Amino acid sequence: MTDETDLPAWAERIRHERRRRGWSQKQVAVHLFKAAGNEIALAEFESVLRTIKRHEAGKGHPRDPYPLLYCRVFEIPETKLFERPAVPEATTDDCADDDANSVSSAALPWLWGAGQTADAIYDITKSDLMLNRREAVKALAITAGLPLVDPVQRWLAYPPPVPSPSEYGGRIGLDEVAQLEHAANVFRTWDDQHGGGLARKAVIGQLNEVADLLRDSHPHEVSVRLFHVMAQLAKIAATMSWDCGMQTAAQKYYVMSLQASTPGEDKPFGASVLASMARQLLYLDRPQDALELIRLALDGVRSTATPRLRAMLHTREAWSYAKMGRPESFKRATGNAKDAFSEIGSHDPDPDWIAYFDDAELAGVTGGRYLELAQHDSRFAGDALDHIRQAVALRQRSSMRSLALDQVGLAYAHLLTGDRDEAVTLGNAAADAAGQVQSDRVRVQLREFYLEIKARKDPIMAPLEQHIRETLAR
């Protein structure tokens, strides 16, 4: 056995980064598959696990794509992990602080002025439209920890900047703004129905056009509504980028959406952006950072949020606790979400951007969190099953991405309760549903279900394993 004192420095660092997170080598393998997303093909799970063991034993320097994937998983640039030049989107100084364990805030455009925000979004979208998607997914890692949370706190206290009014009017009037608002709603519907792969470039192009309009001056009402449209489009672009496996681009657009919501004079929408940023961090196993963002969001809209928005924020809070393995805190936050949702009435009009959070979404997100708890404690499997069944029954069939997530979760819940026959039947339906949407989130959840099936080595489930493997390959 290799003496740890004789290990190469990079092998020691890989082992250290795994142990400091409390991960097993199998958990690292799962994270590598997540980091690979749609763009990078990895071998079978057992082969990847053997490769990780060889790397930690110092037997051969990791070959592509493993250096990139390790850096994504550990959120550390190559200069620090492997002592070699970093990929283009990171710099040597990006992770000088071990405690931060993330790319520095310099990777994100923290610009709170109205004009600065419009200029930054114009430049970012212009570059994005010319960027090859395969290049975009090679970005090192998202920003997390203090470099992310500290700047976000400025959203809480920053007063809305007053856009410079124009004496003579701008290039467009309120009728044109209304058309742009309608376009944003159409893009949001597309994203909800099909995932982000189909329309991302169209959204980026529209966002670029709105940012260009805001480089001119307009009457105050036109300017405020344009900033709000820009915030909505940036959030949609972020979600679509995430669905394409472009995590760094997604976070950048979320940040720009948050900042555009300030001159857009819409604090509740900014809170919804923070909830989306938190969801991304939860997906990447950063529950403490996600919880910090949700607390900021709740503080920011304590007196202005509608019951529907409060319910959604509390589900993100509950999600954070579930990820942290705190079931009692999870149950308390889930109860707060249900209480807030029960207050929804006709006297509380909700904007279009939060309308998606309905009975089906509440049941689905709650069931999904019970499912995460059930993976460590089977006592929660029944609760997961009940909630996800309700979500599937209530879900609109046009919401294909959410329905696919529900169906994968339902099959997984049946597997954890020991109902293999139902797990196989529903698992095949879930694989078919997953194949109809372009969403990295759906693929990751399906892959986790696949890894659970594979680990059981049950002959009854072998055809389902093959079906899912073929779906993921496509």
XYZ file of C-alpha atoms in Angstrom:
474
model
C 0.000 0.000 0.000
C 1.327 3.458 -0.863
C 2.679 5.434 2.095
C 0.713 8.698 2.264
C 3.942 10.585 2.921
C 5.217 9.429 -0.484
C 2.167 10.625 -2.399
C 2.510 13.322 -5.063
C 1.245 16.697 -3.860
C -1.758 16.615 -6.205
C -2.835 13.188 -4.895
C -2.623 14.447 -1.313
C -4.747 17.452 -2.248
C -7.414 15.312 -3.936
C -7.580 13.060 -0.900
C -7.607 16.050 1.469
C -10.417 17.830 -0.414
C -12.518 14.666 -0.375
C -11.991 14.025 3.324
C -12.624 17.616 4.405
C -16.110 17.288 2.858
C -16.719 13.944 4.515
C -17.210 12.204 1.161
C -16.507 8.604 0.299
C -14.782 7.773 -2.968
C -18.161 6.617 -4.325
C -19.620 10.040 -3.507
C -16.765 11.703 -5.389
C -17.592 9.514 -8.381
C -21.233 10.650 -8.267
C -20.109 14.277 -8.134
C -17.802 13.741 -11.108
C -20.744 12.446 -13.145
C -22.743 15.532 -12.126
C -19.889 17.813 -13.134
C -19.540 16.054 -16.494
C -23.169 16.872 -17.366
C -24.143 16.515 -21.005
C -20.843 17.548 -22.530
C -18.237 15.123 -21.185
C -18.501 11.364 -21.623
C -17.291 9.249 -18.703
C -16.843 5.505 -18.478
C -19.086 3.229 -16.403
C -19.403 4.060 -12.705
C -17.146 1.226 -11.488
C -14.421 2.289 -13.910
C -14.598 5.895 -12.710
C -14.423 4.703 -9.084
C -11.305 2.652 -9.841
C -9.754 5.707 -11.503
C -10.418 7.826 -8.405
C -8.749 5.199 -6.220
C -5.693 5.185 -8.512
C -5.495 8.970 -8.396
C -5.637 9.069 -4.605
C -2.915 6.408 -4.518
C -0.771 8.646 -6.724
C -0.638 6.131 -9.568
C -0.440 8.286 -12.668
C -1.295 11.946 -13.056
C -5.001 12.461 -13.877
C -5.646 12.751 -17.608
C -8.359 14.782 -19.291
C -11.155 15.263 -18.456
C -10.449 14.387 -14.807
C -8.455 17.530 -13.885
C -11.316 19.731 -15.094
C -13.943 17.623 -13.318
C -12.034 17.509 -10.018
C -11.736 21.285 -10.160
C -15.459 21.655 -10.763
C -16.356 19.254 -7.957
C -13.982 20.751 -5.390
C -14.459 24.305 -6.743
C -10.720 24.881 -6.853
C -8.713 26.170 -9.846
C -6.114 23.938 -11.477
C -3.319 26.223 -10.291
C -4.157 25.221 -6.742
C -5.137 21.573 -7.193
C -2.620 20.446 -9.818
C -0.041 23.257 -9.968
C -0.556 23.888 -13.665
C -2.045 26.779 -15.667
C -5.676 27.499 -14.907
C -8.429 27.359 -17.482
C -9.187 30.749 -19.053
C -12.086 31.794 -16.796
C -10.106 31.566 -13.554
C -6.956 33.299 -12.339
C -4.221 32.354 -9.916
C -5.681 34.650 -7.273
C -9.175 33.272 -7.555
C -8.913 30.978 -4.541
C -6.267 32.461 -2.321
C -8.428 31.823 0.779
C -8.747 28.146 1.716
C -11.851 28.809 3.795
C -13.704 30.378 0.903
C -13.034 27.291 -1.242
C -14.471 28.952 -4.327
C -13.735 31.132 -7.315
C -13.405 34.748 -6.209
C -16.119 37.333 -6.584
C -14.097 38.870 -9.414
C -15.594 36.158 -11.623
C -19.025 37.749 -11.153
C -20.087 41.237 -12.307
C -21.029 42.928 -9.024
C -22.281 46.237 -10.436
C -25.181 47.905 -8.684
C -25.584 51.045 -10.774
C -28.391 51.063 -13.344
C -26.168 52.100 -16.245
C -23.378 49.736 -15.231
C -25.812 46.826 -15.079
C -27.190 47.519 -18.565
C -23.677 47.857 -20.024
C -22.483 44.663 -18.336
C -25.457 42.616 -19.562
C -25.003 43.973 -23.080
C -21.325 42.938 -23.093
C -21.952 39.522 -21.516
C -24.767 38.616 -23.894
C -22.813 39.819 -26.910
C -19.918 37.556 -25.945
C -22.240 34.678 -25.128
C -23.902 34.805 -28.538
C -20.505 34.266 -30.141
C -19.312 31.630 -27.654
C -19.209 27.974 -28.548
C -21.304 26.047 -26.037
C -18.593 23.430 -25.532
C -16.201 26.201 -24.537
C -18.765 27.651 -22.145
C -19.229 24.425 -20.169
C -15.472 24.231 -19.555
C -15.714 27.110 -17.052
C -13.974 26.164 -13.840
C -16.585 26.468 -11.085
C -19.245 28.672 -9.666
C -18.623 31.210 -6.930
C -19.674 30.158 -3.442
C -18.997 30.996 0.198
C -18.223 34.511 1.372
C -17.286 35.838 -2.106
C -20.891 35.152 -3.142
C -22.889 35.781 0.032
C -21.225 39.036 1.099
C -21.862 40.976 -2.145
C -25.442 39.689 -2.281
C -26.127 41.400 1.040
C -25.876 44.708 -0.779
C -29.144 43.816 -2.509
C -30.834 43.947 0.897
C -29.768 47.498 1.711
C -29.092 49.045 -1.686
C -31.669 51.719 -2.587
C -33.112 51.525 -6.111
C -30.982 53.732 -8.380
C -33.020 56.319 -10.218
C -32.540 55.830 -13.990
C -31.759 59.108 -15.732
C -35.005 60.326 -17.314
C -35.040 61.603 -20.860
C -36.530 64.964 -21.698
C -37.389 63.884 -25.209
C -38.313 60.223 -24.734
C -36.308 57.210 -25.763
C -36.351 54.908 -28.747
C -39.450 53.041 -27.559
C -42.689 53.753 -25.717
C -44.942 51.831 -23.330
C -46.592 49.826 -26.124
C -43.242 48.395 -27.193
C -42.338 47.679 -23.566
C -45.579 45.725 -23.193
C -44.580 43.616 -26.212
C -41.211 42.883 -24.598
C -42.967 41.889 -21.375
C -45.153 39.503 -23.362
C -42.057 38.026 -25.038
C -40.488 37.379 -21.623
C -43.613 35.476 -20.568
C -43.492 33.398 -23.760
C -39.838 32.473 -23.139
C -40.643 31.532 -19.545
C -43.389 29.208 -20.784
C -41.019 27.593 -23.286
C -38.478 26.996 -20.547
C -41.063 25.438 -18.241
C -42.402 23.142 -20.934
C -39.269 21.884 -22.647
C -36.163 22.813 -20.672
C -33.436 25.206 -21.694
C -31.805 23.609 -24.691
C -34.207 24.767 -27.375
C -34.463 28.521 -26.883
C -31.413 29.676 -24.935
C -29.822 31.618 -27.778
C -33.139 33.305 -28.573
C -33.444 34.503 -24.967
C -29.834 35.731 -24.930
C -30.478 37.665 -28.147
C -33.609 39.305 -26.729
C -31.751 40.139 -23.513
C -28.967 41.753 -25.527
C -31.522 43.907 -27.359
C -33.140 45.107 -24.106
C -29.740 45.883 -22.591
C -28.886 47.894 -25.704
C -32.121 49.879 -25.334
C -31.234 50.687 -21.742
C -27.932 52.208 -22.761
C -30.042 55.165 -23.891
C -32.112 57.297 -21.547
C -35.899 56.933 -21.334
C -38.778 58.362 -19.319
C -38.773 56.950 -15.794
C -41.712 54.536 -16.241
C -40.294 53.119 -19.480
C -36.862 52.717 -17.938
C -38.142 50.940 -14.818
C -40.250 48.508 -16.854
C -37.345 47.830 -19.225
C -35.084 46.977 -16.291
C -37.750 44.628 -15.005
C -37.966 42.914 -18.397
C -34.183 42.657 -18.436
C -34.204 41.078 -14.963
C -36.786 38.505 -16.082
C -34.936 37.639 -19.284
C -31.635 37.309 -17.406
C -33.252 34.893 -14.949
C -34.705 32.825 -17.806
C -31.290 32.822 -19.506
C -29.761 31.586 -16.257
C -32.235 28.716 -15.950
C -31.748 27.721 -19.587
C -27.956 27.870 -19.220
C -28.226 25.581 -16.203
C -30.345 23.145 -18.202
C -27.561 23.098 -20.807
C -24.992 22.199 -18.133
C -23.449 25.712 -18.203
C -23.257 26.311 -14.459
C -20.901 29.301 -14.490
C -22.938 31.118 -17.135
C -26.119 30.342 -15.201
C -24.798 31.897 -12.026
C -23.565 34.953 -13.905
C -27.013 35.549 -15.399
C -28.671 35.054 -12.013
C -26.397 37.739 -10.554
C -27.203 40.118 -13.393
C -30.925 39.425 -12.938
C -30.655 40.206 -9.224
C -28.920 43.492 -9.956
C -31.348 44.475 -12.716
C -34.261 43.903 -10.329
C -33.060 46.852 -8.212
C -33.552 49.620 -10.838
C -36.574 47.566 -11.903
C -37.976 48.448 -8.467
C -39.102 44.894 -7.782
C -37.730 43.560 -4.506
C -39.992 40.464 -4.543
C -38.627 39.458 -7.959
C -35.106 39.886 -6.586
C -36.036 37.486 -3.774
C -37.180 34.942 -6.374
C -33.801 35.282 -8.097
C -32.049 34.581 -4.793
C -34.235 31.477 -4.466
C -33.057 30.316 -7.903
C -29.431 30.986 -6.974
C -29.969 28.968 -3.798
C -31.482 26.106 -5.805
C -28.379 26.022 -8.001
C -26.157 25.876 -4.918
C -28.273 23.051 -3.501
C -27.859 21.161 -6.766
C -24.096 21.577 -6.316
C -24.191 20.480 -2.646
C -23.660 23.896 -1.049
C -26.630 23.890 1.400
C -25.155 26.332 3.910
C -24.581 28.970 1.222
C -28.075 28.316 -0.138
C -29.580 28.818 3.313
C -27.764 32.139 3.683
C -29.239 33.391 0.401
C -32.751 32.295 1.384
C -32.480 34.068 4.723
C -31.471 37.233 2.888
C -34.416 36.828 0.534
C -36.879 36.353 3.411
C -35.458 39.382 5.208
C -35.724 41.484 2.069
C -39.420 40.852 1.416
C -40.777 40.165 4.884
C -43.421 42.879 4.555
C -43.992 42.823 0.776
C -44.038 39.175 -0.317
C -47.311 37.558 -1.315
C -48.194 34.247 0.408
C -47.225 32.348 -2.746
C -43.743 33.885 -2.799
C -43.260 33.255 0.927
C -44.307 29.635 0.449
C -41.778 29.175 -2.341
C -38.976 30.730 -0.265
C -39.764 28.459 2.677
C -39.541 25.387 0.424
C -36.001 26.467 -0.518
C -35.249 26.879 3.188
C -36.600 23.377 3.828
C -34.525 22.043 0.930
C -31.378 23.441 2.542
C -32.150 21.713 5.830
C -32.865 18.423 4.050
C -29.495 18.621 2.292
C -27.830 19.303 5.649
C -29.459 16.217 7.190
C -31.627 18.202 9.613
C -35.070 16.568 9.351
C -36.718 18.476 12.195
C -35.688 21.847 10.755
C -36.843 20.590 7.361
C -40.273 19.706 8.743
C -40.593 23.110 10.431
C -39.736 25.009 7.248
C -42.040 22.758 5.212
C -44.841 23.549 7.664
C -44.159 27.270 7.182
C -44.385 26.791 3.404
C -47.724 24.999 3.665
C -49.094 27.619 6.070
C -48.112 30.434 3.710
C -49.576 28.592 0.723
C -52.889 28.161 2.557
C -53.144 31.981 2.794
C -53.263 32.426 -0.993
C -56.510 34.042 -2.066
C -58.013 36.150 -4.809
C -57.157 39.293 -2.845
C -53.437 38.526 -3.222
C -52.661 38.989 -6.928
C -49.429 37.349 -8.000
C -47.227 38.395 -10.913
C -46.740 35.987 -13.802
C -43.221 35.015 -12.774
C -44.377 33.265 -9.567
C -47.544 31.684 -10.991
C -45.673 28.414 -11.628
C -45.592 27.750 -7.869
C -48.912 25.951 -7.551
C -50.210 22.942 -5.594
C -48.286 20.552 -7.854
C -45.009 22.420 -7.398
C -45.409 22.550 -3.615
C -46.110 18.821 -3.491
C -43.301 18.009 -5.934
C -40.574 19.994 -4.232
C -41.634 18.693 -0.797
C -41.709 15.113 -2.044
C -38.302 15.539 -3.635
C -36.829 16.616 -0.322
C -38.420 13.711 1.536
C -36.848 11.497 -1.122
C -33.393 12.922 -0.352
C -33.941 12.191 3.338
C -35.196 8.688 2.494
C -31.925 7.878 0.737
C -30.312 7.995 4.203
C -33.315 6.975 6.333
C -35.975 4.737 4.790
C -38.597 5.998 7.267
C -39.105 9.036 5.011
C -39.812 6.972 1.866
C -43.566 6.833 2.504
C -43.795 10.619 2.861
C -41.840 11.011 -0.381
C -44.188 8.638 -2.155
C -47.327 10.428 -0.955
C -46.147 13.913 -1.948
C -44.712 12.953 -5.338
C -47.864 10.992 -6.232
C -49.869 14.124 -5.478
C -47.526 16.212 -7.631
C -47.844 13.860 -10.616
C -51.632 13.886 -10.302
C -51.798 17.692 -10.181
C -49.016 18.570 -12.622
C -50.006 20.106 -15.964
C -48.842 17.821 -18.763
C -47.389 20.808 -20.596
C -44.811 21.271 -17.779
C -42.660 18.495 -19.187
C -39.451 19.186 -17.269
C -41.175 19.284 -13.860
C -43.255 16.234 -14.741
C -40.128 14.311 -15.756
C -38.502 15.183 -12.411
C -41.649 14.028 -10.598
C -41.740 10.744 -12.489
C -38.084 9.927 -11.802
C -38.631 10.767 -8.143
C -41.745 8.585 -7.958
C -39.908 5.582 -9.389
C -37.019 6.172 -6.981
C -39.428 6.396 -4.012
C -41.027 3.064 -4.956
C -37.556 1.531 -5.151
C -36.751 2.744 -1.629
C -40.023 1.332 -0.272
C -39.126 -2.066 -1.718
C -41.765 -2.136 -4.458
C -39.502 -3.304 -7.267
C -42.265 -4.052 -9.797
C -43.738 -0.552 -9.543
C -40.245 0.958 -9.570
C -39.528 -0.810 -12.869
C -42.834 0.215 -14.455
C -42.549 3.842 -13.386
C -38.803 3.903 -14.046
C -39.344 3.024 -17.702
C -41.976 5.768 -17.994
C -39.600 8.208 -16.273
C -36.784 7.367 -18.703
C -39.135 8.025 -21.631
C -40.207 11.361 -20.096
C -36.602 12.362 -19.440
C -35.736 11.707 -23.065
C -38.276 14.301 -24.201
C -36.753 17.310 -22.415
C -33.412 19.059 -22.665
C -32.523 19.511 -19.014
C -29.321 18.779 -17.153
C -31.299 18.624 -13.899
C -33.470 15.814 -15.229
C -30.420 13.933 -16.516
C -28.644 14.212 -13.155
C -31.657 12.928 -11.224
C -32.116 10.074 -13.706
C -28.415 9.226 -13.405
C -28.673 9.082 -9.597
C -31.622 6.680 -9.942
C -29.565 4.646 -12.411
C -26.611 4.438 -10.005
C -28.921 3.235 -7.225
C -30.308 0.501 -9.507
C -26.849 -0.492 -10.681
C -25.547 -0.768 -7.123
C -28.328 -3.256 -6.243
C -27.332 -5.714 -9.009
C -30.892 -7.019 -9.162
C -31.608 -9.136 -12.304
C -35.245 -8.018 -12.267
C -34.118 -4.445 -12.789
C -31.503 -5.149 -15.457
C -33.772 -4.186 -18.414
C -34.619 -0.878 -16.706
C -30.920 -0.246 -16.094
C -30.274 -0.772 -19.808
C -33.179 1.519 -20.777
C -31.907 4.348 -18.577
C -28.326 3.879 -19.789
C -29.504 4.250 -23.401
C -31.540 7.331 -22.504
C -28.569 8.996 -20.823
C -26.344 8.120 -23.765
C -28.714 9.909 -26.130
